[in-house]
XYZ file of C-alpha atoms in Angstrom:
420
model
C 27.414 -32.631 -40.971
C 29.151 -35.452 -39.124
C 27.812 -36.465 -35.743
C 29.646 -34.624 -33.305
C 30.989 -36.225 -30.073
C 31.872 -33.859 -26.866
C 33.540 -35.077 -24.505
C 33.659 -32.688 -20.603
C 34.714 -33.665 -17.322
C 31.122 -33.275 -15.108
C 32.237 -32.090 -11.799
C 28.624 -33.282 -9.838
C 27.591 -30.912 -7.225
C 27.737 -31.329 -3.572
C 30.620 -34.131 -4.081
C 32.739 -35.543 -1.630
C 31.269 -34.820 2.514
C 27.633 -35.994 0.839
C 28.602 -38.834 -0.788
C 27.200 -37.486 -4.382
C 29.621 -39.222 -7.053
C 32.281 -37.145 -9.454
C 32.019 -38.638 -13.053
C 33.358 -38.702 -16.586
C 30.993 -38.433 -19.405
C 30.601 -38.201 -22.751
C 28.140 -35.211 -24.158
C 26.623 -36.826 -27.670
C 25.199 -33.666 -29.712
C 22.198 -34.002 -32.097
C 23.743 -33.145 -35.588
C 22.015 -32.166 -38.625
C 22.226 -35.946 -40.191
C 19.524 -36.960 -37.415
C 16.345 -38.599 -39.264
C 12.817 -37.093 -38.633
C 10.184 -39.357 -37.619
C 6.941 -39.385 -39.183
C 3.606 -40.261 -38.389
C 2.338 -43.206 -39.292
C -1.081 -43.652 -37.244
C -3.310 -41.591 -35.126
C -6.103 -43.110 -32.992
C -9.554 -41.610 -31.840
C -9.089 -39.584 -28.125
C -10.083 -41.559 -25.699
C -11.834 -39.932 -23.181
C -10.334 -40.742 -19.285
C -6.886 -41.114 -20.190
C -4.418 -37.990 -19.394
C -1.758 -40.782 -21.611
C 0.057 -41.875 -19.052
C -1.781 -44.753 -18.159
C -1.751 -46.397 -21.073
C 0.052 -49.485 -22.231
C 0.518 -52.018 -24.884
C -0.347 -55.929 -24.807
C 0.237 -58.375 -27.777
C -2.423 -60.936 -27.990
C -1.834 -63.422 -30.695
C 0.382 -61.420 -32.582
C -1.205 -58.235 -32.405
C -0.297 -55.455 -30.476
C -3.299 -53.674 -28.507
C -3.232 -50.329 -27.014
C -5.163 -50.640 -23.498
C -6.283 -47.794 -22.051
C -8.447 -46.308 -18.760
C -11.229 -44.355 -20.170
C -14.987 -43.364 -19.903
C -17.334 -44.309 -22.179
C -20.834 -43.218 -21.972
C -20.151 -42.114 -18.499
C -18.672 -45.171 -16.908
C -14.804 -46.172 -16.577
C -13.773 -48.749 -18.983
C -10.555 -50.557 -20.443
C -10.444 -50.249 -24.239
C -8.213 -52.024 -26.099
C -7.585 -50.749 -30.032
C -5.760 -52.519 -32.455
C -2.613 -50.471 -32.799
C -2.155 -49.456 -36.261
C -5.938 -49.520 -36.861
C -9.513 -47.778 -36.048
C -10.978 -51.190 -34.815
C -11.713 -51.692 -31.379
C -11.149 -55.344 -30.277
C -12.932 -54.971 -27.074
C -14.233 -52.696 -23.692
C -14.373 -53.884 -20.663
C -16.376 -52.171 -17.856
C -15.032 -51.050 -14.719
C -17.406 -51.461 -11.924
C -17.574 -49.562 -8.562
C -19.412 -46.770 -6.771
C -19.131 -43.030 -8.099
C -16.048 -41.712 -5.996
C -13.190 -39.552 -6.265
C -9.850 -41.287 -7.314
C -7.857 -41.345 -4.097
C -4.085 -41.432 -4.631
C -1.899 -40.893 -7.494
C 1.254 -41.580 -8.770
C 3.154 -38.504 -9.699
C 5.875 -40.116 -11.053
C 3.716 -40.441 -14.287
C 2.832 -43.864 -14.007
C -0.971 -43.325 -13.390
C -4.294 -42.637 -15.312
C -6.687 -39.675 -15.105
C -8.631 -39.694 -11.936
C -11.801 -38.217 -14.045
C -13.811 -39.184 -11.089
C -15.961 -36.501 -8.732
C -18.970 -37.032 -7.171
C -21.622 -38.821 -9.645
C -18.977 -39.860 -12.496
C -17.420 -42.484 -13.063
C -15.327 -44.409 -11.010
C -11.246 -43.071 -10.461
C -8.817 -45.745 -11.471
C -4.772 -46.122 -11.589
C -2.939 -45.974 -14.544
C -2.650 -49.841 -15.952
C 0.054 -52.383 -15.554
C 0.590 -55.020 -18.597
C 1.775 -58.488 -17.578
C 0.779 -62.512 -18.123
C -0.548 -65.097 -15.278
C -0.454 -67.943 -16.573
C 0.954 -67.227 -19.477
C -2.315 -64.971 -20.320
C -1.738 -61.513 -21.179
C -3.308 -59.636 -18.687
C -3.443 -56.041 -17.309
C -4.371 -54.926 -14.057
C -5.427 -51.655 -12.287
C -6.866 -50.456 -8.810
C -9.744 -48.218 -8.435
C -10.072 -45.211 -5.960
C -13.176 -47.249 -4.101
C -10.232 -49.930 -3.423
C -10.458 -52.682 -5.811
C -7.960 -54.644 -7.570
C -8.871 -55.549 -11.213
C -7.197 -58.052 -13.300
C -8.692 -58.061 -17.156
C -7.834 -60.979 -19.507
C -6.460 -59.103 -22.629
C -6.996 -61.914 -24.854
C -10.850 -62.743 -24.074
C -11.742 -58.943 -22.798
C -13.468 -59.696 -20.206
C -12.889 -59.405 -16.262
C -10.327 -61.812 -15.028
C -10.875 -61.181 -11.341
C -12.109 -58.110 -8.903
C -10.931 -58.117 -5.681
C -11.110 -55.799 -2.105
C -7.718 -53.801 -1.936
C -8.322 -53.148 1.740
C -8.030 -49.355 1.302
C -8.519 -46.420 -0.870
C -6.555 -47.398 -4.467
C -5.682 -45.587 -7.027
C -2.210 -46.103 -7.621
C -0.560 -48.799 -10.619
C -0.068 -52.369 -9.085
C 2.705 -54.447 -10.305
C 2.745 -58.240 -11.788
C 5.753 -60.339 -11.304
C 7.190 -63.645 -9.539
C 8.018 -62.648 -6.180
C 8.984 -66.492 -4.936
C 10.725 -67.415 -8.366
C 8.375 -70.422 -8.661
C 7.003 -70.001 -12.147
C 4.530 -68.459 -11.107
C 3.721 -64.922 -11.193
C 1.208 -62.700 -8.507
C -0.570 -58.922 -8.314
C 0.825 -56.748 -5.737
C -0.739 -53.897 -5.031
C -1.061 -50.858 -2.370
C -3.602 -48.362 -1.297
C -2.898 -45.135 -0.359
C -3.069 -45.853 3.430
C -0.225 -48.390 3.448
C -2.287 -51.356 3.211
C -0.453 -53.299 0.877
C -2.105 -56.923 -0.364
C -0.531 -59.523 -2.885
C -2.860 -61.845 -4.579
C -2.090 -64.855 -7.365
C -2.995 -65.941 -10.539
C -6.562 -66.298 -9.548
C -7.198 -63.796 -7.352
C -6.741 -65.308 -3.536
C -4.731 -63.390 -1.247
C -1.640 -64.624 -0.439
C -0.352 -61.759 1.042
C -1.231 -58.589 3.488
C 0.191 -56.236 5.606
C -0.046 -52.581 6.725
C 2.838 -50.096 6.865
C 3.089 -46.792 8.646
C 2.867 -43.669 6.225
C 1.000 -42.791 3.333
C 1.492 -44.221 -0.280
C 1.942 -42.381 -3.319
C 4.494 -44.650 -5.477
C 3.555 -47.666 -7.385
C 5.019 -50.908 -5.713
C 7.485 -52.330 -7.135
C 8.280 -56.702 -7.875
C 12.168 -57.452 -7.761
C 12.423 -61.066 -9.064
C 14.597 -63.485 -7.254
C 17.418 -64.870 -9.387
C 18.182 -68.333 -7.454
C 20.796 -69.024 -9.361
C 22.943 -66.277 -8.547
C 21.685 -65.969 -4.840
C 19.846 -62.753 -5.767
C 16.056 -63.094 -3.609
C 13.238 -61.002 -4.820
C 11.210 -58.962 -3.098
C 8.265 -56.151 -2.819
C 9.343 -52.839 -2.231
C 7.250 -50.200 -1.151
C 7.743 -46.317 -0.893
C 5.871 -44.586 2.386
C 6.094 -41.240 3.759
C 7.299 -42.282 7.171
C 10.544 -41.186 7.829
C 12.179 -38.131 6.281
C 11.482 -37.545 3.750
C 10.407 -41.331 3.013
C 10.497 -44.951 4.023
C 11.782 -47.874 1.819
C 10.116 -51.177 2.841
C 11.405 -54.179 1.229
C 8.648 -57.239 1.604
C 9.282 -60.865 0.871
C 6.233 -63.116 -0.738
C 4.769 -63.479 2.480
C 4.354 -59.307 3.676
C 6.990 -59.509 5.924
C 9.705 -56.944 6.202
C 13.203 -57.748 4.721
C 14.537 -54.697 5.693
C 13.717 -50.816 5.841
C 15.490 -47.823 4.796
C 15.520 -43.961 4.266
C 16.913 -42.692 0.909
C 18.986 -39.775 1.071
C 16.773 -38.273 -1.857
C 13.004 -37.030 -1.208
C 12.050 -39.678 -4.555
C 9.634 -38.437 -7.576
C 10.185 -41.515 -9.602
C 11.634 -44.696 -8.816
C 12.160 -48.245 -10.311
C 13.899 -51.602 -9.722
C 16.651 -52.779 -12.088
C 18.887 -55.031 -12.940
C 22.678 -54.678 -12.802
C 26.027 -56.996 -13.000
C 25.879 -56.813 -9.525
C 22.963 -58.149 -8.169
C 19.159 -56.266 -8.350
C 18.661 -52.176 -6.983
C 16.031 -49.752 -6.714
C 17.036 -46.549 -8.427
C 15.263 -43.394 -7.077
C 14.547 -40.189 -9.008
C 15.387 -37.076 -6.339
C 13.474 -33.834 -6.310
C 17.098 -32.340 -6.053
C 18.089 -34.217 -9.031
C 19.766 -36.618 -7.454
C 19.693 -40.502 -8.805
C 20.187 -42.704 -5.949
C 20.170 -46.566 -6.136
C 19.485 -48.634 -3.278
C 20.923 -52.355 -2.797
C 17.738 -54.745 -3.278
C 19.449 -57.637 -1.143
C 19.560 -55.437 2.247
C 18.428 -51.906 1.587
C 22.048 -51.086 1.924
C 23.249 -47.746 -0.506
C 25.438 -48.111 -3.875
C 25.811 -44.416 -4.559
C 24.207 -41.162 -5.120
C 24.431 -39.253 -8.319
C 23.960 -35.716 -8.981
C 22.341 -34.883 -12.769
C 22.164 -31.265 -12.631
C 18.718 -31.291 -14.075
C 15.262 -30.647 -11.995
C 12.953 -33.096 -11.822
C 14.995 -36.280 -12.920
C 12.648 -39.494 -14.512
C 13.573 -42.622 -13.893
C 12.947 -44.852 -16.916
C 13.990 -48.666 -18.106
C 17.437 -49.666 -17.528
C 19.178 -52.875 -18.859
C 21.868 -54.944 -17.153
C 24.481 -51.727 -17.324
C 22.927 -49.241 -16.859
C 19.648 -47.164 -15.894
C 18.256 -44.460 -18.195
C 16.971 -40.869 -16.513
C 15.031 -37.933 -18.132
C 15.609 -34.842 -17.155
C 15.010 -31.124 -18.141
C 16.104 -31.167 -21.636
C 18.098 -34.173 -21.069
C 18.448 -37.806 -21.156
C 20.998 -39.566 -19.341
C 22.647 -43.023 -18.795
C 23.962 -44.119 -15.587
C 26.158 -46.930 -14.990
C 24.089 -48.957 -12.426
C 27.410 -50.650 -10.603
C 28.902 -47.238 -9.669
C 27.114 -44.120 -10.634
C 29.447 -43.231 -13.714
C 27.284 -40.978 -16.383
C 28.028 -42.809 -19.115
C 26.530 -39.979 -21.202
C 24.405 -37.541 -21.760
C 21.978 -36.170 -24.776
C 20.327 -32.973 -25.020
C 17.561 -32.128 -26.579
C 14.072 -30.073 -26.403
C 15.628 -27.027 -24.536
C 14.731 -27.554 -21.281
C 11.110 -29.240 -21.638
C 10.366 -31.827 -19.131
C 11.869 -35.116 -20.356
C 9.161 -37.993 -19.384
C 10.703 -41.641 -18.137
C 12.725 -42.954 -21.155
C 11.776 -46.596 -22.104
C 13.696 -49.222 -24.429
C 12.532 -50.657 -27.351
C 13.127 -51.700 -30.745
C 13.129 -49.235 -33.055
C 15.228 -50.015 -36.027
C 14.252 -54.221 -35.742
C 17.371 -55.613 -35.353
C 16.175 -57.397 -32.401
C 18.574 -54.999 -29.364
C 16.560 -52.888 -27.253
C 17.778 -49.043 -26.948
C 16.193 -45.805 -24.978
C 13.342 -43.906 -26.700
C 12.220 -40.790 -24.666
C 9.440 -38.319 -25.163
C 9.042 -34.747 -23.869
C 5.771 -33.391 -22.221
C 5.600 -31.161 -25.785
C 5.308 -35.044 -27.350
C 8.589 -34.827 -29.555
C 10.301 -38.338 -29.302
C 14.100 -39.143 -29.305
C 15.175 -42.248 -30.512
C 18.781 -43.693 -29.213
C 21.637 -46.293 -29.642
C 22.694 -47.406 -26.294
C 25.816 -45.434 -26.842
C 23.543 -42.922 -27.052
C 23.749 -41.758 -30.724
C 20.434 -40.088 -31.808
C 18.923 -42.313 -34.604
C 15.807 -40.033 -35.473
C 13.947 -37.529 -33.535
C 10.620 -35.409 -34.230
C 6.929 -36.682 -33.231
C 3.062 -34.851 -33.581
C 2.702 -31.043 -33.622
C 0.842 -29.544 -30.459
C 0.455 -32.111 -28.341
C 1.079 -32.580 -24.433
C 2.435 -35.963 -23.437
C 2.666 -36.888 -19.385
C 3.518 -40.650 -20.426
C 6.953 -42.180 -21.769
C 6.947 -43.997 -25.358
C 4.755 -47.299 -26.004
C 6.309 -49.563 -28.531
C 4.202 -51.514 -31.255
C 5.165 -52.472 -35.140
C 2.230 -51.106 -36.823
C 3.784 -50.696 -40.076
C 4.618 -54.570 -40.177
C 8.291 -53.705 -40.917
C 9.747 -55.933 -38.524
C 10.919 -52.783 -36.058
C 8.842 -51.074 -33.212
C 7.219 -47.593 -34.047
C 7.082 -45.083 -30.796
C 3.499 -44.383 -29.931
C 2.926 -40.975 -28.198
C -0.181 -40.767 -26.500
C -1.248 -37.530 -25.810
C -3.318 -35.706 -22.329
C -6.718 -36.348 -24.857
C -5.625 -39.787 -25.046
C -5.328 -39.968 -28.865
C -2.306 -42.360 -29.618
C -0.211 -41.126 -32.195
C 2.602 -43.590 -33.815
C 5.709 -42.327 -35.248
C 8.175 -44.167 -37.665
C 11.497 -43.874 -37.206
């Protein structure tokens, strides 16, 4: 059957006196033409990881699957050849036996899997380079920030967070100098910024409690764009944006309309925003250059992900749904259903069919993965039977065909990749 385009007028809820946006969209139904995926590697569980701390790094060429876990009791790093059973290396994850204090319920952070007398709680990991060294980084409950050289698997640098950790740091360029730093916050608001070899050159302390990864907005000097560190507190109602420059400093402070689940900082025609996930379902997006707002959205689906965007637009998962939103004014571009109404985790972009043009993957908590044009157009969909997945996709080739495979990882932490 040909693919079969719907197109509605979405009147948005509470329009007009709240400032929600109306928009036109286009409804793109799955059709009987779509292509299953299949499976095309399965890894051993890893014990630690719930899945949704897990990323991938490519060291020369390869594409390693990092991941929190616990090995004979103690937290580690593993990294696993994707594709393969070999394990290139562990690295061990010092720091007293404590519980994991924080989170990140967006579904950005690891398995706490720490309680009195096991092994230490840690954050979900962040993948990056410093120095042009593949790197990934993590905090741990007892307030540590860890930096791990991916290429040599060993410990790049462990330093005092200044508070209880737990939560995902970010890597990026805050000054647009070349060269890139490790921002990270505890739990308490103590937020600390440290560079390439682990010296602070950063630290403050904000009012309210933490419970959202920080996140690096790079300055673009060319077009007059600065960067920034923006950090999500629980002062105010129902939260606090706090918008840092490479120093700690504040920028600027504001309170979103939305109470945010999820939020992340993209990229748009228009200069850099923040786009926040609402528990009303709301998408929100929040001017990066002076905390000033864009618009508000209404999405009609409870909770709402926010997931990768690209220069046009930011893709959301919602209850059944996935949905692209024009980042310069709020338009739904469109919208594709799928999975009934199972929890839709953050949609990512990769490369899927390796002609080089990155387009939004998304996976379900029941693991079943959905693999898009940016126009939306369903190229395949399908993934492992019986599986839970709190994560979005990971992208690796593992087949060598040129094109990324999605790689589920499931709340056992066994990585399953699926051709599409």
């Amino acid at each position: 059957m040909d693919r079969r385009v719907l197109f509605a007028t979405l009147i948005l809820l509470a329009g007009g006196a709240t400032g929600v946006g109306v928009a036109l969209f286009a409804f793109v139904g799955v059709d009987d033409a779509t292509t299953e995926t299949t499976v095309v590697w399965e890894s051993e569980p890893a014990a630690g990881d719930d899945g949704s701390g897990a990323v991938v790094a490519t060291v020369d060429g390869d594409p390693l699957l990092l991941q929190p876990a616990v090995e004979n009791g103690s937290r580690v790093v593993r990294a696993t050849v994707a594709g393969s059973d070999e394990t290139a290396w562990t690295v061990p994850i010092s720091g007293p036996d404590a519980e994991r204090g924080g989170g990140d319920s967006d579904g950005s952070g690891g398995d706490a899997n720490g309680s009195d007398g096991g092994p230490v709680g840690v954050s979900g990991l962040t993948a990056g380079t410093l120095d042009g060294d593949p790197v990934v980084a993590l905090t741990t409950a007892s307030g540590e920030i860890v930096v791990v050289d991916a290429a040599a698997g060993a410990e790049r640098f462990s330093v005092d967070l200044g508070g209880t950790g737990g939560l995902r740091p970010a890597i990026g360029d805050l000054t647009g100098d070349g060269s890139r730093e490790v921002a990270a916050v505890a739990t308490d608001g103590t937020v600390r910024v440290v560079n390439r070899e682990g010296d602070s050159v950063a630290e403050t302390s904000l009012s309210g409690d933490v419970n959202r990864r920080p996140l690096i907005v790079e300055p673009d000097t060319e077009a007059g764009y600065r960067g920034g560190l923006a950090v999500l507190t629980t002062a105010g109602n129902p939260a606090t944006v706090h918008m840092l420059d490479a120093s700690g400093e504040a920028r600027w402070t504001t309170t979103p309309n939305v109470n945010p689940l999820s939020w992340a900082a993209a990229d748009s025609r228009d200069g850099p925003v923040l786009a926040l996930g609402g528990s009303n379902g709301n998408l929100e997006t929040i001017e990066a250059s002076d905390g000033s707002d864009r618009y508000e959205v209404g999405l009609q689906d409870l909770p709402v992900a926010v997931g990768d965007a690209d220069p046009g637009r930011v893709y959301v998962g919602g209850s059944g749904s996935v949905w692209a939103v024009d980042l310069l004014d709020g338009e739904v571009v469109w919208k594709q259903q799928y999975g009934a109404s199972t929890r839709i985790n953050e949609p990512r972009m990769g490369d899927v069919d390796g002609n080089g043009e990155l387009a939004p993957v998304a996976v379900n908590r029941a693991g079943e993965a959905l693999a898009m044009t940016q126009s939306g157009e369903v190229i395949a969909r399908g993934g492992p039977a019986e599986v839970v997945a709190y994560g979005g996709p990971l992208f690796a080739d593992v087949t060598g065909d040129g094109g990324d495979e999605v790689i589920v990882v499931a709340d056992d932490g066994t990585a399953i990749a699926v051709d599409t």
